[in-house]
mmCIF file of C-alpha atoms in Angstrom:
data_model
loop_
_atom_site.group_PDB
_atom_site.id
_atom_site.type_symbol
_atom_site.label_atom_id
_atom_site.label_comp_id
_atom_site.label_asym_id
_atom_site.label_seq_id
_atom_site.Cartn_x
_atom_site.Cartn_y
_atom_site.Cartn_z
ATOM 1 C CA MET A 1494 -25.102 -58.791 6.530
ATOM 2 C CA ILE A 1495 -24.735 -55.054 5.877
ATOM 3 C CA HIS A 1496 -27.418 -53.020 7.623
ATOM 4 C CA LEU A 1497 -28.715 -49.897 5.859
ATOM 5 C CA LYS A 1498 -29.471 -47.241 8.461
ATOM 6 C CA SER A 1499 -32.850 -45.564 8.876
ATOM 7 C CA LEU A 1500 -33.208 -41.816 9.294
ATOM 8 C CA ARG A 1501 -33.564 -42.274 13.059
ATOM 9 C CA GLU A 1502 -30.417 -44.373 13.194
ATOM 10 C CA ILE A 1503 -28.520 -41.867 11.080
ATOM 11 C CA ASP A 1504 -29.570 -39.066 13.428
ATOM 12 C CA ALA A 1505 -28.218 -41.030 16.404
ATOM 13 C CA MET A 1506 -25.001 -41.801 14.545
ATOM 14 C CA ARG A 1507 -24.631 -38.175 13.559
ATOM 15 C CA ARG A 1508 -24.779 -37.173 17.231
ATOM 16 C CA ALA A 1509 -22.381 -39.971 18.238
ATOM 17 C CA GLY A 1510 -20.071 -38.886 15.441
ATOM 18 C CA ALA A 1511 -20.123 -35.235 16.455
ATOM 19 C CA ILE A 1512 -19.215 -36.159 20.037
ATOM 20 C CA THR A 1513 -16.450 -38.438 18.796
ATOM 21 C CA GLY A 1514 -15.024 -35.684 16.623
ATOM 22 C CA GLN A 1515 -15.102 -33.168 19.455
ATOM 23 C CA ALA A 1516 -13.361 -35.634 21.783
ATOM 24 C CA LEU A 1517 -10.615 -36.127 19.197
ATOM 25 C CA LEU A 1518 -10.260 -32.374 18.903
ATOM 26 C CA ALA A 1519 -10.040 -32.111 22.714
ATOM 27 C CA ALA A 1520 -7.202 -34.634 22.648
ATOM 28 C CA ARG A 1521 -5.352 -32.664 19.988
ATOM 29 C CA ARG A 1522 -5.541 -29.517 22.101
ATOM 30 C CA VAL A 1523 -3.673 -31.077 25.040
ATOM 31 C CA ILE A 1524 -0.950 -32.832 23.039
ATOM 32 C CA GLU A 1525 2.391 -31.209 23.799
ATOM 33 C CA PRO A 1526 5.799 -32.235 25.151
ATOM 34 C CA GLY A 1527 5.599 -33.358 28.776
ATOM 35 C CA VAL A 1528 1.998 -34.591 28.667
ATOM 36 C CA THR A 1529 1.401 -38.269 29.471
ATOM 37 C CA THR A 1530 -0.725 -40.530 27.321
ATOM 38 C CA LYS A 1531 -2.961 -41.011 30.374
ATOM 39 C CA GLN A 1532 -3.602 -37.265 30.492
ATOM 40 C CA VAL A 1533 -4.703 -37.383 26.854
ATOM 41 C CA ASP A 1534 -7.010 -40.273 27.711
ATOM 42 C CA SER A 1535 -8.512 -38.351 30.632
ATOM 43 C CA GLU A 1536 -9.255 -35.388 28.373
ATOM 44 C CA VAL A 1537 -11.051 -37.655 25.893
ATOM 45 C CA ARG A 1538 -13.118 -39.203 28.684
ATOM 46 C CA ARG A 1539 -14.026 -35.753 30.010
ATOM 47 C CA ALA A 1540 -15.165 -34.542 26.594
ATOM 48 C CA ILE A 1541 -17.298 -37.623 25.907
ATOM 49 C CA ARG A 1542 -18.907 -37.683 29.351
ATOM 50 C CA LYS A 1543 -19.594 -33.951 29.289
ATOM 51 C CA ALA A 1544 -21.577 -34.468 26.081
ATOM 52 C CA GLY A 1545 -23.693 -37.139 27.772
ATOM 53 C CA ALA A 1546 -22.203 -40.041 25.809
ATOM 54 C CA THR A 1547 -20.194 -43.126 26.761
ATOM 55 C CA PRO A 1548 -16.597 -43.889 25.730
ATOM 56 C CA ALA A 1549 -16.900 -46.714 23.214
ATOM 57 C CA PHE A 1550 -13.503 -48.273 23.808
ATOM 58 C CA LEU A 1551 -13.435 -48.511 27.610
ATOM 59 C CA GLY A 1552 -13.878 -52.180 28.461
ATOM 60 C CA TYR A 1553 -14.383 -53.161 24.807
ATOM 61 C CA GLY A 1554 -12.886 -56.650 24.680
ATOM 62 C CA GLY A 1555 -11.193 -55.729 27.951
ATOM 63 C CA PHE A 1556 -9.433 -52.594 26.653
ATOM 64 C CA PRO A 1557 -8.432 -50.479 29.691
ATOM 65 C CA GLY A 1558 -8.500 -46.972 28.167
ATOM 66 C CA ASN A 1559 -11.101 -44.468 27.010
ATOM 67 C CA CYS A 1560 -9.177 -44.035 23.754
ATOM 68 C CA CYS A 1561 -6.169 -45.544 21.997
ATOM 69 C CA VAL A 1562 -2.958 -43.509 22.183
ATOM 70 C CA SER A 1563 -0.240 -44.874 19.888
ATOM 71 C CA VAL A 1564 3.193 -43.227 19.679
ATOM 72 C CA ASN A 1565 5.752 -43.347 16.828
ATOM 73 C CA ASP A 1566 6.087 -47.020 15.760
ATOM 74 C CA GLU A 1567 2.825 -47.938 17.515
ATOM 75 C CA VAL A 1568 0.205 -48.362 14.805
ATOM 76 C CA ILE A 1569 -3.041 -48.784 16.751
ATOM 77 C CA HIS A 1570 -4.484 -49.839 20.118
ATOM 78 C CA GLY A 1571 -1.871 -48.135 22.285
ATOM 79 C CA ILE A 1572 -2.867 -48.280 25.960
ATOM 80 C CA PRO A 1573 -2.810 -44.895 27.732
ATOM 81 C CA GLY A 1574 -0.486 -44.773 30.710
ATOM 82 C CA ARG A 1575 2.606 -43.109 32.161
ATOM 83 C CA ARG A 1576 4.434 -42.603 28.889
ATOM 84 C CA VAL A 1577 5.474 -38.977 28.472
ATOM 85 C CA LEU A 1578 5.158 -37.416 25.036
ATOM 86 C CA ARG A 1579 8.375 -35.797 23.855
ATOM 87 C CA ALA A 1580 9.077 -33.152 21.247
ATOM 88 C CA GLY A 1581 9.573 -34.862 17.907
ATOM 89 C CA ASP A 1582 7.131 -37.720 18.614
ATOM 90 C CA ILE A 1583 4.009 -38.366 16.584
ATOM 91 C CA VAL A 1584 0.904 -39.663 18.356
ATOM 92 C CA SER A 1585 -2.160 -41.378 16.905
ATOM 93 C CA ILE A 1586 -5.410 -40.901 18.821
ATOM 94 C CA ASP A 1587 -8.323 -43.253 18.115
ATOM 95 C CA VAL A 1588 -11.636 -42.297 19.740
ATOM 96 C CA GLY A 1589 -15.123 -43.782 19.872
ATOM 97 C CA ALA A 1590 -18.326 -42.609 21.536
ATOM 98 C CA VAL A 1591 -21.755 -44.180 22.023
ATOM 99 C CA TRP A 1592 -24.939 -42.101 21.887
ATOM 100 C CA ASP A 1593 -28.397 -43.657 22.184
ATOM 101 C CA GLY A 1594 -26.965 -47.074 21.319
ATOM 102 C CA TYR A 1595 -25.034 -45.970 18.209
ATOM 103 C CA TYR A 1596 -21.324 -45.482 17.652
ATOM 104 C CA GLY A 1597 -18.923 -42.970 16.187
ATOM 105 C CA ASP A 1598 -15.291 -43.881 15.470
ATOM 106 C CA ALA A 1599 -12.483 -41.550 14.372
ATOM 107 C CA ALA A 1600 -8.698 -41.244 14.523
ATOM 108 C CA ALA A 1601 -5.874 -38.944 13.529
ATOM 109 C CA THR A 1602 -2.126 -38.613 14.010
ATOM 110 C CA PHE A 1603 -0.663 -35.412 15.434
ATOM 111 C CA PRO A 1604 2.877 -34.055 15.830
ATOM 112 C CA VAL A 1605 4.225 -33.402 19.311
ATOM 113 C CA GLY A 1606 6.022 -30.077 19.096
ATOM 114 C CA ASP A 1607 8.506 -29.808 16.241
ATOM 115 C CA VAL A 1608 8.837 -33.055 14.275
ATOM 116 C CA PRO A 1609 11.091 -34.128 11.375
ATOM 117 C CA GLU A 1610 9.929 -33.288 7.860
ATOM 118 C CA GLU A 1611 9.528 -36.966 6.999
ATOM 119 C CA ALA A 1612 7.187 -37.413 9.967
ATOM 120 C CA LYS A 1613 5.123 -34.458 8.773
ATOM 121 C CA ARG A 1614 4.954 -36.022 5.322
ATOM 122 C CA LEU A 1615 3.856 -39.367 6.768
ATOM 123 C CA ILE A 1616 1.014 -37.690 8.664
ATOM 124 C CA ARG A 1617 -0.001 -35.691 5.602
ATOM 125 C CA VAL A 1618 -0.029 -38.704 3.296
ATOM 126 C CA ALA A 1619 -2.105 -40.775 5.754
ATOM 127 C CA ARG A 1620 -4.739 -38.033 5.736
ATOM 128 C CA GLU A 1621 -4.564 -37.772 1.938
ATOM 129 C CA CYS A 1622 -5.032 -41.540 1.643
ATOM 130 C CA PHE A 1623 -8.316 -41.235 3.511
ATOM 131 C CA TYR A 1624 -9.619 -38.532 1.196
ATOM 132 C CA LYS A 1625 -8.367 -40.355 -1.921
ATOM 133 C CA GLY A 1626 -10.296 -43.398 -0.693
ATOM 134 C CA ILE A 1627 -13.587 -41.721 0.097
ATOM 135 C CA ALA A 1628 -13.615 -40.060 -3.309
ATOM 136 C CA PHE A 1629 -14.924 -43.504 -4.353
ATOM 137 C CA ALA A 1630 -17.432 -43.813 -1.490
ATOM 138 C CA ARG A 1631 -20.470 -43.350 -3.691
ATOM 139 C CA GLU A 1632 -23.567 -45.423 -4.302
ATOM 140 C CA GLY A 1633 -22.894 -48.276 -6.734
ATOM 141 C CA VAL A 1634 -19.114 -48.323 -6.277
ATOM 142 C CA HIS A 1635 -17.321 -51.354 -4.836
ATOM 143 C CA VAL A 1636 -15.682 -51.314 -1.405
ATOM 144 C CA SER A 1637 -12.375 -52.340 -2.963
ATOM 145 C CA ASP A 1638 -12.333 -49.197 -5.096
ATOM 146 C CA ILE A 1639 -11.790 -47.304 -1.829
ATOM 147 C CA SER A 1640 -9.126 -49.824 -0.792
ATOM 148 C CA CYS A 1641 -7.233 -49.517 -4.067
ATOM 149 C CA ALA A 1642 -7.188 -45.725 -3.918
ATOM 150 C CA VAL A 1643 -5.725 -45.778 -0.402
ATOM 151 C CA GLN A 1644 -3.004 -48.268 -1.326
ATOM 152 C CA THR A 1645 -2.110 -46.531 -4.565
ATOM 153 C CA HIS A 1646 -1.599 -43.139 -2.955
ATOM 154 C CA ALA A 1647 0.430 -44.531 -0.051
ATOM 155 C CA GLU A 1648 2.759 -46.530 -2.270
ATOM 156 C CA ARG A 1649 3.223 -43.710 -4.783
ATOM 157 C CA ASN A 1650 4.607 -41.710 -1.871
ATOM 158 C CA GLY A 1651 6.995 -44.445 -0.769
ATOM 159 C CA PHE A 1652 4.939 -45.703 2.172
ATOM 160 C CA SER A 1653 3.169 -48.990 2.879
ATOM 161 C CA VAL A 1654 -0.320 -49.882 4.138
ATOM 162 C CA VAL A 1655 -1.058 -52.171 7.065
ATOM 163 C CA ARG A 1656 -2.838 -55.241 5.731
ATOM 164 C CA VAL A 1657 -3.914 -57.221 8.789
ATOM 165 C CA TRP A 1658 -6.125 -54.447 10.175
ATOM 166 C CA SER A 1659 -8.799 -52.603 8.253
ATOM 167 C CA GLY A 1660 -11.731 -50.248 8.298
ATOM 168 C CA HIS A 1661 -15.155 -51.634 9.144
ATOM 169 C CA GLY A 1662 -18.855 -51.041 9.345
ATOM 170 C CA VAL A 1663 -20.098 -48.904 12.244
ATOM 171 C CA GLY A 1664 -23.607 -48.661 13.653
ATOM 172 C CA SER A 1665 -25.296 -50.181 16.687
ATOM 173 C CA LYS A 1666 -22.026 -52.096 17.055
ATOM 174 C CA LEU A 1667 -18.518 -50.689 16.929
ATOM 175 C CA HIS A 1668 -17.505 -53.271 14.342
ATOM 176 C CA GLU A 1669 -20.010 -54.361 11.701
ATOM 177 C CA GLU A 1670 -19.874 -55.445 8.069
ATOM 178 C CA PRO A 1671 -18.443 -54.551 5.637
ATOM 179 C CA GLU A 1672 -14.707 -54.876 6.141
ATOM 180 C CA VAL A 1673 -12.896 -52.008 4.396
ATOM 181 C CA PRO A 1674 -9.261 -52.997 3.709
ATOM 182 C CA ASN A 1675 -6.609 -50.455 2.803
ATOM 183 C CA PHE A 1676 -5.297 -52.478 -0.133
ATOM 184 C CA GLY A 1677 -6.575 -54.516 -3.045
ATOM 185 C CA ASP A 1678 -7.667 -54.437 -6.657
ATOM 186 C CA PRO A 1679 -10.693 -52.345 -7.679
ATOM 187 C CA GLY A 1680 -14.062 -53.821 -8.587
ATOM 188 C CA HIS A 1681 -14.424 -56.295 -5.727
ATOM 189 C CA GLY A 1682 -16.457 -56.601 -2.554
ATOM 190 C CA PRO A 1683 -19.943 -55.286 -1.813
ATOM 191 C CA ARG A 1684 -21.383 -52.428 -3.809
ATOM 192 C CA LEU A 1685 -22.060 -49.330 -1.751
ATOM 193 C CA ARG A 1686 -25.653 -48.311 -1.102
ATOM 194 C CA ARG A 1687 -27.230 -45.249 0.453
ATOM 195 C CA GLY A 1688 -27.587 -45.715 4.189
ATOM 196 C CA MET A 1689 -24.385 -47.708 4.651
ATOM 197 C CA THR A 1690 -22.154 -46.417 7.449
ATOM 198 C CA PHE A 1691 -18.560 -47.464 7.920
ATOM 199 C CA ALA A 1692 -15.117 -46.298 8.995
ATOM 200 C CA VAL A 1693 -12.404 -45.781 6.416
ATOM 201 C CA GLU A 1694 -9.092 -45.816 8.283
ATOM 202 C CA PRO A 1695 -5.766 -45.868 6.476
ATOM 203 C CA MET A 1696 -2.885 -47.070 8.658
ATOM 204 C CA ILE A 1697 0.239 -45.974 6.812
ATOM 205 C CA ASN A 1698 3.788 -47.097 7.659
ATOM 206 C CA ALA A 1699 7.023 -45.331 6.837
ATOM 207 C CA GLY A 1700 8.711 -48.712 6.432
ATOM 208 C CA GLY A 1701 7.306 -52.147 5.649
ATOM 209 C CA CYS A 1702 3.694 -53.199 6.079
ATOM 210 C CA ASP A 1703 4.319 -55.977 8.618
ATOM 211 C CA VAL A 1704 3.188 -55.485 12.220
ATOM 212 C CA ARG A 1705 3.103 -57.406 15.484
ATOM 213 C CA THR A 1706 1.168 -57.159 18.750
ATOM 214 C CA LYS A 1707 3.149 -56.418 21.906
ATOM 215 C CA SER A 1708 3.020 -58.549 25.034
ATOM 216 C CA ASP A 1709 0.289 -56.334 26.528
ATOM 217 C CA GLY A 1710 -2.063 -58.052 24.070
ATOM 218 C CA TRP A 1711 -3.212 -54.759 22.543
ATOM 219 C CA THR A 1712 -0.547 -52.438 21.196
ATOM 220 C CA VAL A 1713 0.209 -53.083 17.514
ATOM 221 C CA VAL A 1714 3.666 -51.920 16.392
ATOM 222 C CA THR A 1715 5.537 -52.004 13.110
ATOM 223 C CA LEU A 1716 7.817 -54.999 12.755
ATOM 224 C CA ASP A 1717 10.753 -52.945 11.487
ATOM 225 C CA GLY A 1718 10.393 -50.067 13.964
ATOM 226 C CA GLY A 1719 9.329 -47.558 11.313
ATOM 227 C CA TRP A 1720 6.817 -44.921 12.345
ATOM 228 C CA SER A 1721 3.131 -45.171 11.486
ATOM 229 C CA ALA A 1722 0.253 -42.726 10.991
ATOM 230 C CA HIS A 1723 -3.493 -43.343 11.232
ATOM 231 C CA PHE A 1724 -6.461 -41.337 9.929
ATOM 232 C CA GLU A 1725 -10.133 -42.324 10.235
ATOM 233 C CA HIS A 1726 -13.673 -41.033 9.976
ATOM 234 C CA THR A 1727 -17.047 -42.737 10.154
ATOM 235 C CA ILE A 1728 -18.871 -41.976 6.915
ATOM 236 C CA LEU A 1729 -22.403 -42.257 5.574
ATOM 237 C CA VAL A 1730 -22.921 -43.275 1.948
ATOM 238 C CA THR A 1731 -25.318 -40.976 0.113
ATOM 239 C CA SER A 1732 -26.351 -40.566 -3.526
ATOM 240 C CA ASP A 1733 -23.534 -38.031 -3.877
ATOM 241 C CA LEU A 1734 -20.435 -37.267 -1.794
ATOM 242 C CA PRO A 1735 -20.100 -39.232 1.455
ATOM 243 C CA ASP A 1736 -21.142 -37.548 4.685
ATOM 244 C CA LEU A 1737 -18.372 -37.439 7.335
ATOM 245 C CA LEU A 1738 -20.258 -38.182 10.545
ATOM 246 C CA THR A 1739 -17.186 -37.659 12.749
ATOM 247 C CA ASP A 1740 -15.827 -34.529 11.113
ATOM 248 C CA TRP A 1741 -13.789 -32.436 13.542
ATOM 249 C CA GLU A 1742 -11.496 -30.536 11.199
ATOM 250 C CA GLY A 1743 -14.191 -28.053 10.239
ATOM 251 C CA THR A 1744 -14.567 -27.090 13.900
ATOM 252 C CA ALA A 1745 -10.872 -27.022 14.796
#
């Protein structure tokens, strides 16, 4: 069942979202050649704790990090550790924070130093896919209208969308209904209503759409070794344009 949020719940989610966005921004600021993924994770933890919130991912289903740090062909759920970021890498940071029992969830992919032009284009298109999708995040529109817009833009640019992982509802749980796939035909799925909150999160691959999970049980990588980019915000459906609860770009 999809839960429509009350004004009190939206206020809590807005605070959780703001903290999430600021933690993602803190991660971006430390990304440079020579930094380890664990150092990025520590910066995210520091930012969330300083704001009086709790890292949403730490211990979630047994996940050992405060955030997900996924490099190059790693799509999502990368475990922070000793890996050193090198110039030319791209790194996807996925962050969640809990405030007063409510969640924020956001992600973005960043270049490490100077990266190839095709990597820059992949990152740019992943971000564009998000904004193409949420152009349909209005009251009365179907969830799959968002999905179709994401897929269409990715494929027009020669990329593919991951199909086995998707966006999702966010609220008093990190994962709620509805599921928000990044592919599909328009006109299907639940109709959007004011008060719905969910994460739209395109996962865009430079190669094929197929992925696998590594032996650590968490890290999802592309099957063909192509690089992947990830962009996500938690949004609130309104009577007009959607409200980005985790917006960090306006404060960058």
